[in-house]
């Protein structure tokens, strides 16, 4: 497993399972957009501020989050898709 550094967060991408539109049309896998939702699996220690203190990351392992569409770096480990994101690329936590 990867251990993110600084304010980085490793998110396992949750694939959307809906393959049918509201109008009843089926969407093929090739036409689906990349999911912007995932589960946090690892977090870094936080960002080091100018005064030398460390600011903790706001998300925790297990949180379900939405992240920026084009943010982060996609990684595949052991057959699962992950995104390695800066904390600023996380838009919201699902409660």
mmCIF file of C-alpha atoms in Angstrom:
data_model
loop_
_atom_site.group_PDB
_atom_site.id
_atom_site.type_symbol
_atom_site.label_atom_id
_atom_site.label_comp_id
_atom_site.label_asym_id
_atom_site.label_seq_id
_atom_site.Cartn_x
_atom_site.Cartn_y
_atom_site.Cartn_z
ATOM 1 C CA UNK A 1 0.000 0.000 0.000
ATOM 2 C CA UNK A 2 1.073 3.578 -0.563
ATOM 3 C CA UNK A 3 1.690 6.074 2.266
ATOM 4 C CA UNK A 4 0.892 9.613 1.043
ATOM 5 C CA UNK A 5 3.312 12.398 1.978
ATOM 6 C CA UNK A 6 2.448 15.850 3.325
ATOM 7 C CA UNK A 7 -1.109 16.912 2.581
ATOM 8 C CA UNK A 8 -1.720 14.147 0.034
ATOM 9 C CA UNK A 9 -4.655 11.713 0.271
ATOM 10 C CA UNK A 10 -5.040 8.274 -1.356
ATOM 11 C CA UNK A 11 -8.639 7.669 -2.467
ATOM 12 C CA UNK A 12 -10.031 4.388 -3.806
ATOM 13 C CA UNK A 13 -12.287 5.359 -6.697
ATOM 14 C CA UNK A 14 -15.876 4.178 -6.281
ATOM 15 C CA UNK A 15 -17.208 3.251 -9.714
ATOM 16 C CA UNK A 16 -20.726 4.420 -10.479
ATOM 17 C CA UNK A 17 -22.972 1.406 -11.053
ATOM 18 C CA UNK A 18 -25.836 3.202 -12.811
ATOM 19 C CA UNK A 19 -25.798 2.122 -16.457
ATOM 20 C CA UNK A 20 -29.234 3.391 -17.439
ATOM 21 C CA UNK A 21 -30.250 7.022 -17.974
ATOM 22 C CA UNK A 22 -33.442 8.574 -16.617
ATOM 23 C CA UNK A 23 -34.963 8.091 -20.082
ATOM 24 C CA UNK A 24 -34.258 4.352 -19.987
ATOM 25 C CA UNK A 25 -31.227 4.249 -22.303
ATOM 26 C CA UNK A 26 -28.297 2.011 -21.382
ATOM 27 C CA UNK A 27 -24.868 3.653 -21.262
ATOM 28 C CA UNK A 28 -21.895 1.521 -22.400
ATOM 29 C CA UNK A 29 -18.736 1.469 -20.271
ATOM 30 C CA UNK A 30 -16.806 3.319 -22.987
ATOM 31 C CA UNK A 31 -19.139 6.322 -22.705
ATOM 32 C CA UNK A 32 -19.045 6.666 -18.916
ATOM 33 C CA UNK A 33 -17.205 9.541 -17.301
ATOM 34 C CA UNK A 34 -14.572 8.988 -14.646
ATOM 35 C CA UNK A 35 -16.106 8.810 -11.177
ATOM 36 C CA UNK A 36 -15.455 11.771 -8.878
ATOM 37 C CA UNK A 37 -16.363 9.870 -5.718
ATOM 38 C CA UNK A 38 -14.178 7.646 -3.593
ATOM 39 C CA UNK A 39 -13.260 6.276 -0.182
ATOM 40 C CA UNK A 40 -10.172 7.579 1.626
ATOM 41 C CA UNK A 41 -7.742 4.699 2.274
ATOM 42 C CA UNK A 42 -4.645 6.618 3.469
ATOM 43 C CA UNK A 43 -3.709 10.185 4.441
ATOM 44 C CA UNK A 44 -0.406 11.999 4.818
ATOM 45 C CA UNK A 45 0.820 13.687 8.003
ATOM 46 C CA UNK A 46 -0.322 17.135 6.875
ATOM 47 C CA UNK A 47 1.172 20.256 5.373
ATOM 48 C CA UNK A 48 4.163 21.939 7.045
ATOM 49 C CA UNK A 49 3.423 25.631 7.556
ATOM 50 C CA UNK A 50 5.953 28.478 7.293
ATOM 51 C CA UNK A 51 6.397 28.584 11.077
ATOM 52 C CA UNK A 52 7.376 24.896 11.108
ATOM 53 C CA UNK A 53 4.169 23.495 12.582
ATOM 54 C CA UNK A 54 2.199 20.813 10.805
ATOM 55 C CA UNK A 55 -1.454 21.379 9.842
ATOM 56 C CA UNK A 56 -3.395 18.113 10.059
ATOM 57 C CA UNK A 57 -5.384 16.810 7.081
ATOM 58 C CA UNK A 58 -9.162 17.333 7.459
ATOM 59 C CA UNK A 59 -10.245 13.967 6.035
ATOM 60 C CA UNK A 60 -9.904 10.604 7.757
ATOM 61 C CA UNK A 61 -9.452 7.047 6.522
ATOM 62 C CA UNK A 62 -12.883 5.646 5.645
ATOM 63 C CA UNK A 63 -14.465 8.982 4.647
ATOM 64 C CA UNK A 64 -16.384 9.005 1.362
ATOM 65 C CA UNK A 65 -15.403 12.127 -0.582
ATOM 66 C CA UNK A 66 -16.038 13.947 -3.851
ATOM 67 C CA UNK A 67 -12.936 15.277 -5.586
ATOM 68 C CA UNK A 68 -12.072 17.552 -8.514
ATOM 69 C CA UNK A 69 -12.652 15.967 -11.900
ATOM 70 C CA UNK A 70 -9.125 16.528 -13.202
ATOM 71 C CA UNK A 71 -7.286 16.586 -9.875
ATOM 72 C CA UNK A 72 -4.734 14.076 -8.674
ATOM 73 C CA UNK A 73 -2.823 11.224 -10.231
ATOM 74 C CA UNK A 74 -4.503 7.936 -11.117
ATOM 75 C CA UNK A 75 -2.793 4.815 -9.740
ATOM 76 C CA UNK A 76 -3.686 1.123 -10.129
ATOM 77 C CA UNK A 77 -2.574 -1.232 -7.349
ATOM 78 C CA UNK A 78 -3.557 -4.893 -7.052
ATOM 79 C CA UNK A 79 -6.319 -4.432 -9.635
ATOM 80 C CA UNK A 80 -8.010 -1.483 -7.882
ATOM 81 C CA UNK A 81 -8.120 2.113 -9.130
ATOM 82 C CA UNK A 82 -6.925 4.886 -6.835
ATOM 83 C CA UNK A 83 -6.390 8.618 -7.104
ATOM 84 C CA UNK A 84 -3.533 10.321 -5.243
ATOM 85 C CA UNK A 85 -4.827 13.821 -4.487
ATOM 86 C CA UNK A 86 -3.666 16.985 -2.769
ATOM 87 C CA UNK A 87 -6.069 17.803 0.053
ATOM 88 C CA UNK A 88 -7.142 20.969 -1.813
ATOM 89 C CA UNK A 89 -8.542 18.762 -4.627
ATOM 90 C CA UNK A 90 -11.103 17.225 -2.248
ATOM 91 C CA UNK A 91 -14.365 19.124 -2.612
ATOM 92 C CA UNK A 92 -16.656 17.537 0.006
ATOM 93 C CA UNK A 93 -17.091 14.736 2.534
ATOM 94 C CA UNK A 94 -20.283 12.669 2.306
ATOM 95 C CA UNK A 95 -21.949 12.471 5.723
#
